[in-house]
PDB file of C-alpha atoms in Angstrom:
ATOM      1  CA  MET A   1      68.320-161.490-193.660  1.00 44.00           C
ATOM      2  CA  SER A   2      68.955-160.985-190.290  1.00 42.00           C
ATOM      3  CA  ILE A   3      65.949-162.338-187.658  1.00 46.00           C
ATOM      4  CA  GLU A   4      65.862-161.047-184.521  1.00 45.00           C
ATOM      5  CA  CYS A   5      65.844-163.265-181.299  1.00 44.00           C
ATOM      6  CA  PRO A   6      63.772-162.569-178.456  1.00 48.00           C
ATOM      7  CA  PRO A   7      64.821-163.314-174.934  1.00 50.00           C
ATOM      8  CA  GLY A   8      62.223-167.211-175.523  1.00 60.00           C
ATOM      9  CA  ALA A   9      65.426-167.969-178.053  1.00 78.00           C
ATOM     10  CA  ILE A  10      63.042-168.882-180.616  1.00 85.00           C
ATOM     11  CA  SER A  11      64.894-170.455-183.949  1.00 89.00           C
ATOM     12  CA  ASP A  12      64.721-169.120-187.176  1.00 91.00           C
ATOM     13  CA  PRO A  13      61.130-169.178-188.444  1.00 91.00           C
ATOM     14  CA  ALA A  14      62.216-170.510-191.571  1.00 91.00           C
ATOM     15  CA  THR A  15      63.463-173.719-190.166  1.00 93.00           C
ATOM     16  CA  TRP A  16      59.960-174.342-188.835  1.00 95.00           C
ATOM     17  CA  VAL A  17      58.336-176.532-190.970  1.00 95.00           C
ATOM     18  CA  GLU A  18      61.468-178.559-190.994  1.00 94.00           C
ATOM     19  CA  GLN A  19      62.001-178.868-187.608  1.00 93.00           C
ATOM     20  CA  HIS A  20      58.057-179.143-186.496  1.00 94.00           C
ATOM     21  CA  GLY A  21      56.035-179.504-189.687  1.00 95.00           C
ATOM     22  CA  ASP A  22      55.788-183.355-189.134  1.00 93.00           C
ATOM     23  CA  ALA A  23      54.763-183.228-185.961  1.00 93.00           C
ATOM     24  CA  LEU A  24      52.483-180.451-185.940  1.00 95.00           C
ATOM     25  CA  PHE A  25      50.443-181.983-189.061  1.00 95.00           C
ATOM     26  CA  ARG A  26      50.004-185.142-187.658  1.00 93.00           C
ATOM     27  CA  TYR A  27      48.622-184.260-184.313  1.00 94.00           C
ATOM     28  CA  ALA A  28      46.343-182.243-186.520  1.00 95.00           C
ATOM     29  CA  LEU A  29      45.844-184.854-189.068  1.00 93.00           C
ATOM     30  CA  MET A  30      44.765-187.268-186.163  1.00 91.00           C
ATOM     31  CA  LYS A  31      42.220-184.352-184.733  1.00 90.00           C
ATOM     32  CA  MET A  32      41.014-183.508-188.262  1.00 89.00           C
ATOM     33  CA  ARG A  33      40.698-186.247-190.729  1.00 87.00           C
ATOM     34  CA  ASP A  34      41.639-184.271-193.577  1.00 91.00           C
ATOM     35  CA  THR A  35      44.840-183.691-195.233  1.00 93.00           C
ATOM     36  CA  SER A  36      44.292-180.335-196.939  1.00 95.00           C
ATOM     37  CA  GLN A  37      42.160-179.033-193.720  1.00 95.00           C
ATOM     38  CA  ALA A  38      45.293-180.332-191.604  1.00 96.00           C
ATOM     39  CA  GLU A  39      47.923-178.865-193.912  1.00 97.00           C
ATOM     40  CA  ASP A  40      45.743-175.095-193.779  1.00 96.00           C
ATOM     41  CA  MET A  41      46.248-175.410-189.771  1.00 97.00           C
ATOM     42  CA  VAL A  42      49.673-176.286-189.476  1.00 97.00           C
ATOM     43  CA  GLN A  43      50.272-173.122-192.148  1.00 97.00           C
ATOM     44  CA  GLU A  44      47.895-170.926-189.991  1.00 96.00           C
ATOM     45  CA  THR A  45      49.620-172.162-186.025  1.00 97.00           C
ATOM     46  CA  PHE A  46      52.958-171.359-188.014  1.00 96.00           C
ATOM     47  CA  LEU A  47      51.527-167.584-189.393  1.00 96.00           C
ATOM     48  CA  ALA A  48      50.469-167.322-186.211  1.00 96.00           C
ATOM     49  CA  ALA A  49      53.392-167.835-184.411  1.00 95.00           C
ATOM     50  CA  LEU A  50      55.203-165.302-186.443  1.00 93.00           C
ATOM     51  CA  LYS A  51      52.964-162.973-185.410  1.00 91.00           C
ATOM     52  CA  ALA A  52      53.559-164.042-181.530  1.00 90.00           C
ATOM     53  CA  ARG A  53      56.817-164.763-181.704  1.00 88.00           C
ATOM     54  CA  ASN A  54      58.346-162.024-179.037  1.00 86.00           C
ATOM     55  CA  LYS A  55      55.816-163.405-176.379  1.00 84.00           C
ATOM     56  CA  PHE A  56      57.364-166.504-176.374  1.00 85.00           C
ATOM     57  CA  ALA A  57      58.767-166.742-172.748  1.00 80.00           C
ATOM     58  CA  GLY A  58      60.549-170.092-173.217  1.00 79.00           C
ATOM     59  CA  GLN A  59      59.008-171.634-170.268  1.00 79.00           C
ATOM     60  CA  SER A  60      57.963-174.998-172.764  1.00 82.00           C
ATOM     61  CA  SER A  61      60.100-175.587-175.578  1.00 87.00           C
ATOM     62  CA  GLU A  62      59.410-174.035-179.304  1.00 91.00           C
ATOM     63  CA  LYS A  63      57.365-177.408-180.019  1.00 91.00           C
ATOM     64  CA  THR A  64      55.333-177.219-177.070  1.00 91.00           C
ATOM     65  CA  TRP A  65      54.573-173.809-177.942  1.00 93.00           C
ATOM     66  CA  LEU A  66      53.748-174.506-181.439  1.00 95.00           C
ATOM     67  CA  ILE A  67      51.729-177.659-180.229  1.00 94.00           C
ATOM     68  CA  GLY A  68      49.540-175.392-177.837  1.00 93.00           C
ATOM     69  CA  ILE A  69      48.318-172.730-180.513  1.00 95.00           C
ATOM     70  CA  LEU A  70      47.718-175.407-183.244  1.00 96.00           C
ATOM     71  CA  LYS A  71      45.246-177.226-180.230  1.00 94.00           C
ATOM     72  CA  HIS A  72      43.526-174.034-179.753  1.00 93.00           C
ATOM     73  CA  LYS A  73      43.023-173.303-183.582  1.00 95.00           C
ATOM     74  CA  ILE A  74      41.499-176.359-184.027  1.00 93.00           C
ATOM     75  CA  ILE A  75      39.054-176.007-181.321  1.00 90.00           C
ATOM     76  CA  ASP A  76      38.088-173.663-182.431  1.00 91.00           C
ATOM     77  CA  HIS A  77      37.819-174.704-186.011  1.00 91.00           C
ATOM     78  CA  PHE A  78      35.414-177.381-184.503  1.00 86.00           C
ATOM     79  CA  ARG A  79      33.557-174.478-182.521  1.00 85.00           C
ATOM     80  CA  LYS A  80      32.827-172.643-185.586  1.00 82.00           C
ATOM     81  CA  HIS A  81      31.852-175.225-187.580  1.00 78.00           C
ATOM     82  CA  LYS A  82      30.097-177.109-184.775  1.00 65.00           C
ATOM     83  CA  ARG A  83      31.017-180.302-184.936  1.00 57.00           C
ATOM     84  CA  GLU A  84      31.028-181.567-181.557  1.00 55.00           C
ATOM     85  CA  GLN A  85      34.432-183.554-180.943  1.00 51.00           C
ATOM     86  CA  SER A  86      33.338-186.521-178.671  1.00 49.00           C
ATOM     87  CA  SER A  87      33.237-185.753-175.292  1.00 49.00           C
ATOM     88  CA  ASP A  88      32.513-188.179-172.612  1.00 50.00           C
ATOM     89  CA  ASP A  89      32.922-186.597-169.106  1.00 50.00           C
ATOM     90  CA  ILE A  90      35.586-188.463-167.086  1.00 50.00           C
ATOM     91  CA  GLU A  91      33.350-189.797-164.863  1.00 49.00           C
ATOM     92  CA  THR A  92      31.206-191.632-167.124  1.00 57.00           C
ATOM     93  CA  LEU A  93      34.368-192.838-168.667  1.00 57.00           C
ATOM     94  CA  SER A  94      36.070-194.093-165.610  1.00 59.00           C
ATOM     95  CA  GLU A  95      32.270-196.097-164.854  1.00 61.00           C
ATOM     96  CA  GLN A  96      32.106-197.629-167.864  1.00 67.00           C
ATOM     97  CA  LEU A  97      35.508-199.018-167.695  1.00 68.00           C
ATOM     98  CA  ASP A  98      34.876-200.247-164.276  1.00 67.00           C
ATOM     99  CA  GLN A  99      32.155-202.662-165.306  1.00 76.00           C
ATOM    100  CA  GLN A 100      34.576-204.091-167.082  1.00 86.00           C
ATOM    101  CA  PHE A 101      35.524-205.358-163.394  1.00 89.00           C
ATOM    102  CA  ASP A 102      33.550-206.945-160.615  1.00 89.00           C
ATOM    103  CA  GLN A 103      33.518-205.358-157.588  1.00 88.00           C
ATOM    104  CA  ARG A 104      36.456-207.627-155.947  1.00 89.00           C
ATOM    105  CA  GLY A 105      38.453-206.160-159.064  1.00 90.00           C
ATOM    106  CA  HIS A 106      38.221-209.513-161.126  1.00 90.00           C
ATOM    107  CA  TRP A 107      37.037-209.627-164.887  1.00 91.00           C
ATOM    108  CA  ASP A 108      33.471-209.226-165.510  1.00 88.00           C
ATOM    109  CA  VAL A 109      33.926-210.149-169.175  1.00 86.00           C
ATOM    110  CA  SER A 110      35.854-212.843-171.123  1.00 85.00           C
ATOM    111  CA  LEU A 111      38.252-211.482-173.723  1.00 89.00           C
ATOM    112  CA  THR A 112      38.725-213.503-176.785  1.00 89.00           C
ATOM    113  CA  ARG A 113      42.353-213.976-177.980  1.00 91.00           C
ATOM    114  CA  TRP A 114      42.968-211.860-180.900  1.00 93.00           C
ATOM    115  CA  GLN A 115      43.685-213.682-184.139  1.00 89.00           C
ATOM    116  CA  ASN A 116      46.876-212.946-186.384  1.00 89.00           C
ATOM    117  CA  PRO A 117      47.617-209.077-184.553  1.00 91.00           C
ATOM    118  CA  ASP A 118      50.437-209.058-186.755  1.00 89.00           C
ATOM    119  CA  GLN A 119      48.888-208.899-189.871  1.00 91.00           C
ATOM    120  CA  ALA A 120      46.569-206.369-189.210  1.00 92.00           C
ATOM    121  CA  HIS A 121      49.549-203.922-189.527  1.00 91.00           C
ATOM    122  CA  GLU A 122      50.034-204.711-192.691  1.00 89.00           C
ATOM    123  CA  ASN A 123      46.209-203.741-194.080  1.00 90.00           C
ATOM    124  CA  GLU A 124      45.462-200.469-194.809  1.00 88.00           C
ATOM    125  CA  ALA A 125      41.763-200.472-193.446  1.00 91.00           C
ATOM    126  CA  PHE A 126      43.259-201.330-189.600  1.00 93.00           C
ATOM    127  CA  TRP A 127      45.127-197.957-189.633  1.00 91.00           C
ATOM    128  CA  LYS A 128      41.992-196.471-190.716  1.00 90.00           C
ATOM    129  CA  THR A 129      40.081-198.540-188.287  1.00 93.00           C
ATOM    130  CA  PHE A 130      42.909-197.371-185.197  1.00 94.00           C
ATOM    131  CA  SER A 131      42.854-193.488-186.225  1.00 92.00           C
ATOM    132  CA  ALA A 132      39.415-193.571-185.962  1.00 91.00           C
ATOM    133  CA  CYS A 133      39.285-195.613-182.677  1.00 93.00           C
ATOM    134  CA  ILE A 134      41.733-192.431-181.496  1.00 93.00           C
ATOM    135  CA  THR A 135      39.639-189.789-182.954  1.00 89.00           C
ATOM    136  CA  HIS A 136      36.292-191.649-181.113  1.00 88.00           C
ATOM    137  CA  LEU A 137      38.359-191.455-177.834  1.00 90.00           C
ATOM    138  CA  PRO A 138      37.377-188.689-175.601  1.00 89.00           C
ATOM    139  CA  GLU A 139      39.289-185.359-176.391  1.00 87.00           C
ATOM    140  CA  HIS A 140      41.729-185.239-173.629  1.00 89.00           C
ATOM    141  CA  LEU A 141      42.473-188.949-173.826  1.00 92.00           C
ATOM    142  CA  ALA A 142      42.839-188.614-177.887  1.00 92.00           C
ATOM    143  CA  ASP A 143      45.392-185.679-177.226  1.00 93.00           C
ATOM    144  CA  LEU A 144      47.437-187.409-174.612  1.00 94.00           C
ATOM    145  CA  PHE A 145      47.378-190.624-176.732  1.00 92.00           C
ATOM    146  CA  ILE A 146      48.389-188.525-180.032  1.00 93.00           C
ATOM    147  CA  LEU A 147      51.159-186.080-178.341  1.00 93.00           C
ATOM    148  CA  ARG A 148      52.850-188.964-176.314  1.00 91.00           C
ATOM    149  CA  GLU A 149      53.933-190.999-179.573  1.00 88.00           C
ATOM    150  CA  ILE A 150      55.249-187.017-181.088  1.00 86.00           C
ATOM    151  CA  LYS A 151      59.099-187.372-180.999  1.00 80.00           C
ATOM    152  CA  GLY A 152      60.162-184.314-178.659  1.00 77.00           C
ATOM    153  CA  MET A 153      57.312-183.968-176.278  1.00 86.00           C
ATOM    154  CA  THR A 154      58.191-185.014-172.821  1.00 88.00           C
ATOM    155  CA  THR A 155      56.218-186.117-170.250  1.00 90.00           C
ATOM    156  CA  GLU A 156      56.593-183.061-168.266  1.00 90.00           C
ATOM    157  CA  GLU A 157      55.902-180.365-171.576  1.00 90.00           C
ATOM    158  CA  ILE A 158      52.393-183.268-172.633  1.00 93.00           C
ATOM    159  CA  CYS A 159      51.708-182.699-168.827  1.00 93.00           C
ATOM    160  CA  LYS A 160      51.815-179.173-169.030  1.00 89.00           C
ATOM    161  CA  LEU A 161      50.042-178.519-172.310  1.00 90.00           C
ATOM    162  CA  LEU A 162      47.093-180.644-171.463  1.00 92.00           C
ATOM    163  CA  ASP A 163      47.002-179.261-168.041  1.00 91.00           C
ATOM    164  CA  ILE A 164      47.587-182.958-166.327  1.00 93.00           C
ATOM    165  CA  SER A 165      48.475-182.177-162.448  1.00 92.00           C
ATOM    166  CA  THR A 166      50.791-185.275-161.683  1.00 93.00           C
ATOM    167  CA  THR A 167      52.964-188.187-163.533  1.00 92.00           C
ATOM    168  CA  ASN A 168      50.610-190.453-162.125  1.00 93.00           C
ATOM    169  CA  ASN A 169      47.643-189.095-163.463  1.00 93.00           C
ATOM    170  CA  MET A 170      48.859-189.252-167.171  1.00 94.00           C
ATOM    171  CA  TRP A 171      49.600-192.731-166.164  1.00 94.00           C
ATOM    172  CA  VAL A 172      46.195-193.591-165.328  1.00 93.00           C
ATOM    173  CA  MET A 173      44.622-191.677-168.314  1.00 93.00           C
ATOM    174  CA  LEU A 174      46.847-193.482-170.587  1.00 94.00           C
ATOM    175  CA  SER A 175      46.076-196.996-168.851  1.00 94.00           C
ATOM    176  CA  ARG A 176      41.881-195.668-169.691  1.00 92.00           C
ATOM    177  CA  ALA A 177      42.650-194.870-173.225  1.00 94.00           C
ATOM    178  CA  ARG A 178      44.804-197.775-174.113  1.00 95.00           C
ATOM    179  CA  MET A 179      41.469-200.125-172.364  1.00 94.00           C
ATOM    180  CA  ARG A 180      39.085-197.527-174.658  1.00 93.00           C
ATOM    181  CA  LEU A 181      41.415-198.707-177.770  1.00 95.00           C
ATOM    182  CA  ARG A 182      41.555-202.216-176.755  1.00 95.00           C
ATOM    183  CA  ASN A 183      37.909-202.530-176.363  1.00 93.00           C
ATOM    184  CA  CYS A 184      37.441-200.588-179.801  1.00 92.00           C
ATOM    185  CA  LEU A 185      39.862-202.733-181.723  1.00 94.00           C
ATOM    186  CA  ASP A 186      38.001-205.398-180.682  1.00 93.00           C
ATOM    187  CA  SER A 187      34.795-204.957-181.469  1.00 89.00           C
ATOM    188  CA  ARG A 188      35.459-202.860-184.328  1.00 91.00           C
ATOM    189  CA  TRP A 189      38.560-204.916-186.401  1.00 93.00           C
ATOM    190  CA  PHE A 190      39.069-208.210-184.600  1.00 92.00           C
ATOM    191  CA  ASN A 191      35.603-209.523-183.799  1.00 85.00           C
ATOM    192  CA  HIS A 192      33.756-207.871-186.953  1.00 74.00           C
ATOM    193  CA  ASP A 193      33.472-208.927-190.374  1.00 61.00           C
ATOM    194  CA  ASN A 194      33.466-206.163-192.841  1.00 47.00           C
ATOM    195  CA  LYS A 195      35.916-204.343-190.933  1.00 47.00           C
ATOM    196  CA  GLU A 196      34.948-200.992-191.317  1.00 48.00           C
ATOM    197  CA  LEU A 197      34.367-198.208-188.090  1.00 45.00           C
ATOM    198  CA  SER A 198      30.932-196.467-189.376  1.00 42.00           C
TER     199      SER A 198
ATOM    200  CA  MET B   1      47.526-210.519-154.506  1.00 82.00           C
ATOM    201  CA  LEU B   2      47.018-208.192-156.908  1.00 91.00           C
ATOM    202  CA  SER B   3      43.248-207.903-158.380  1.00 94.00           C
ATOM    203  CA  CYS B   4      42.898-208.397-162.532  1.00 95.00           C
ATOM    204  CA  LYS B   5      41.825-204.392-162.301  1.00 94.00           C
ATOM    205  CA  GLU B   6      45.318-203.627-160.307  1.00 95.00           C
ATOM    206  CA  VAL B   7      47.434-205.545-162.924  1.00 96.00           C
ATOM    207  CA  GLY B   8      45.311-204.169-165.753  1.00 96.00           C
ATOM    208  CA  GLU B   9      46.956-200.676-164.593  1.00 95.00           C
ATOM    209  CA  LEU B  10      50.209-201.986-163.776  1.00 97.00           C
ATOM    210  CA  LEU B  11      50.559-203.524-167.442  1.00 97.00           C
ATOM    211  CA  SER B  12      49.528-200.277-168.919  1.00 96.00           C
ATOM    212  CA  GLN B  13      52.160-198.319-166.625  1.00 96.00           C
ATOM    213  CA  GLY B  14      54.934-200.939-167.124  1.00 96.00           C
ATOM    214  CA  ILE B  15      54.536-199.263-170.987  1.00 94.00           C
ATOM    215  CA  ASP B  16      55.412-195.736-169.760  1.00 93.00           C
ATOM    216  CA  ARG B  17      57.684-196.575-166.830  1.00 94.00           C
ATOM    217  CA  LYS B  18      60.270-198.998-165.423  1.00 96.00           C
ATOM    218  CA  LEU B  19      58.104-201.004-162.855  1.00 97.00           C
ATOM    219  CA  LYS B  20      59.376-201.599-159.397  1.00 97.00           C
ATOM    220  CA  LEU B  21      61.155-205.132-158.751  1.00 97.00           C
ATOM    221  CA  ARG B  22      58.002-205.589-156.291  1.00 96.00           C
ATOM    222  CA  GLU B  23      55.447-204.720-159.132  1.00 97.00           C
ATOM    223  CA  LYS B  24      56.985-206.997-161.295  1.00 97.00           C
ATOM    224  CA  VAL B  25      57.346-209.960-159.234  1.00 97.00           C
ATOM    225  CA  SER B  26      53.689-209.326-158.254  1.00 96.00           C
ATOM    226  CA  LEU B  27      52.766-209.427-162.041  1.00 96.00           C
ATOM    227  CA  LYS B  28      54.632-212.322-162.849  1.00 96.00           C
ATOM    228  CA  LEU B  29      52.434-214.053-160.374  1.00 96.00           C
ATOM    229  CA  HIS B  30      48.992-213.090-161.251  1.00 96.00           C
ATOM    230  CA  LEU B  31      50.102-213.542-165.460  1.00 96.00           C
ATOM    231  CA  VAL B  32      51.078-217.278-164.321  1.00 96.00           C
ATOM    232  CA  ILE B  33      47.928-218.349-163.469  1.00 94.00           C
ATOM    233  CA  CYS B  34      45.429-215.922-164.841  1.00 95.00           C
ATOM    234  CA  LYS B  35      44.705-216.357-168.306  1.00 93.00           C
ATOM    235  CA  THR B  36      42.553-213.589-169.240  1.00 95.00           C
ATOM    236  CA  CYS B  37      45.241-211.240-167.688  1.00 96.00           C
ATOM    237  CA  SER B  38      47.658-212.586-169.622  1.00 96.00           C
ATOM    238  CA  CYS B  39      45.359-211.769-173.001  1.00 96.00           C
ATOM    239  CA  TYR B  40      45.022-208.392-172.013  1.00 96.00           C
ATOM    240  CA  GLU B  41      48.350-208.039-171.387  1.00 97.00           C
ATOM    241  CA  LYS B  42      49.342-209.131-175.242  1.00 96.00           C
ATOM    242  CA  GLN B  43      46.382-206.689-176.247  1.00 96.00           C
ATOM    243  CA  LEU B  44      47.589-204.005-174.439  1.00 96.00           C
ATOM    244  CA  GLN B  45      51.086-204.322-176.353  1.00 95.00           C
ATOM    245  CA  PHE B  46      49.438-204.531-179.606  1.00 96.00           C
ATOM    246  CA  VAL B  47      47.831-201.237-179.237  1.00 96.00           C
ATOM    247  CA  ALA B  48      51.155-199.357-177.703  1.00 95.00           C
ATOM    248  CA  HIS B  49      52.760-200.897-180.486  1.00 93.00           C
ATOM    249  CA  SER B  50      50.517-199.778-183.224  1.00 94.00           C
ATOM    250  CA  ALA B  51      50.128-196.237-181.825  1.00 93.00           C
ATOM    251  CA  HIS B  52      53.809-196.084-182.193  1.00 90.00           C
ATOM    252  CA  ARG B  53      53.636-197.411-185.780  1.00 90.00           C
ATOM    253  CA  LEU B  54      50.864-194.650-186.741  1.00 90.00           C
ATOM    254  CA  MET B  55      52.514-191.777-185.786  1.00 86.00           C
ATOM    255  CA  ARG B  56      56.133-192.576-187.107  1.00 80.00           C
ATOM    256  CA  SER B  57      55.164-194.015-190.304  1.00 74.00           C
ATOM    257  CA  ASN B  58      57.546-192.570-193.373  1.00 69.00           C
ATOM    258  CA  LYS B  59      56.310-191.240-196.782  1.00 63.00           C
ATOM    259  CA  ASP B  60      55.399-194.742-197.681  1.00 63.00           C
ATOM    260  CA  GLY B  61      54.381-196.308-194.576  1.00 69.00           C
ATOM    261  CA  GLN B  62      50.754-196.985-193.644  1.00 76.00           C
ATOM    262  CA  GLY B  63      49.584-195.049-190.975  1.00 80.00           C
ATOM    263  CA  ILE B  64      49.727-190.982-190.416  1.00 86.00           C
ATOM    264  CA  PRO B  65      52.224-189.863-192.850  1.00 88.00           C
ATOM    265  CA  PRO B  66      54.214-186.830-192.392  1.00 90.00           C
ATOM    266  CA  LEU B  67      53.991-183.336-194.069  1.00 94.00           C
ATOM    267  CA  SER B  68      54.090-183.824-197.862  1.00 93.00           C
ATOM    268  CA  ASP B  69      56.901-182.346-199.611  1.00 94.00           C
ATOM    269  CA  GLU B  70      54.860-179.996-201.430  1.00 95.00           C
ATOM    270  CA  ALA B  71      52.845-178.791-198.230  1.00 96.00           C
ATOM    271  CA  GLY B  72      56.101-177.706-196.813  1.00 96.00           C
ATOM    272  CA  ILE B  73      57.350-175.795-199.108  1.00 96.00           C
ATOM    273  CA  ARG B  74      54.382-173.900-199.925  1.00 96.00           C
ATOM    274  CA  ILE B  75      54.069-173.205-195.923  1.00 96.00           C
ATOM    275  CA  THR B  76      58.235-172.130-195.800  1.00 95.00           C
ATOM    276  CA  ARG B  77      57.319-170.026-198.495  1.00 95.00           C
ATOM    277  CA  ASN B  78      54.240-168.276-196.923  1.00 95.00           C
ATOM    278  CA  ILE B  79      56.220-168.072-193.929  1.00 95.00           C
ATOM    279  CA  LYS B  80      59.288-166.029-195.158  1.00 94.00           C
ATOM    280  CA  GLN B  81      56.849-164.153-197.313  1.00 94.00           C
ATOM    281  CA  GLN B  82      55.344-162.602-194.132  1.00 92.00           C
ATOM    282  CA  LEU B  83      59.180-162.456-192.563  1.00 91.00           C
ATOM    283  CA  ASN B  84      60.098-160.025-195.473  1.00 92.00           C
ATOM    284  CA  GLU B  85      56.774-158.197-194.941  1.00 91.00           C
ATOM    285  CA  GLU B  86      57.474-157.813-191.404  1.00 86.00           C
ATOM    286  CA  GLN B  87      61.001-156.365-192.137  1.00 85.00           C
ATOM    287  CA  GLN B  88      60.042-153.419-194.553  1.00 86.00           C
ATOM    288  CA  GLN B  89      57.796-152.302-192.246  1.00 84.00           C
ATOM    289  CA  LYS B  90      60.521-152.214-189.942  1.00 77.00           C
ATOM    290  CA  LYS B  91      62.548-150.021-192.566  1.00 71.00           C
ATOM    291  CA  PRO B  92      59.850-147.184-194.016  1.00 64.00           C
ATOM    292  CA  GLU B  93      61.622-145.332-196.423  1.00 57.00           C
TER     293      GLU B  93
END
């Protein structure tokens, strides 16, 4: 079987699942929290990409292109099902975090040491809580945080995909995401009795 | 002298990029005397490390699993089917 190779030099679609399936699925699962929905979304993405592959300009990598399609499909899905994704506005977000520091930039809250953090990794409930903490981040921070851990995604590609203008902005956003995740784990896991995120 | 807020920012950036020597030195100086920031440093590292493990777990590991073999096979089959249909349309009898 011969496959036309468009100018963007796309790889053989029959190998897409092998090449990109895991990355797309993990991103979708983090966002949707449901295995079969995430699988459906990955399939829809590949089939849509197949139809549109002649338009692939090769300006980004194939993976970034596919994740871009997936991202829009997930947004559409949530729009159709009227499920609101968390959407804190970035200003209130930075205000909230600034409240952890006083005017001179010193800690305004006290941090408690986490007991045996490494043991948490062996606990399945911890991973549920941690995933939930990520999903509860404002959407752009969650996207950034997830994509950064996906193999084969470069900083430039992530910035392009998420419309982040400079690498410096990306670092600042990551710092905010981590601080929020720290706070979430602190209250939902390390200082929480029944260890469940509602 | 860096403020705790600036230290928090730098600690996070230290995960994403190589810090300059000057930055490293000011961080060290601050961390020696500031217990809260030292505590924050460990917790930040833990968050970053956990994220890494979460997204790269293998099939048996905990965290976000890769695409299952069954789903992978099913999706590939559907891709190939659509490719075939495309080929058919290009060659009308």
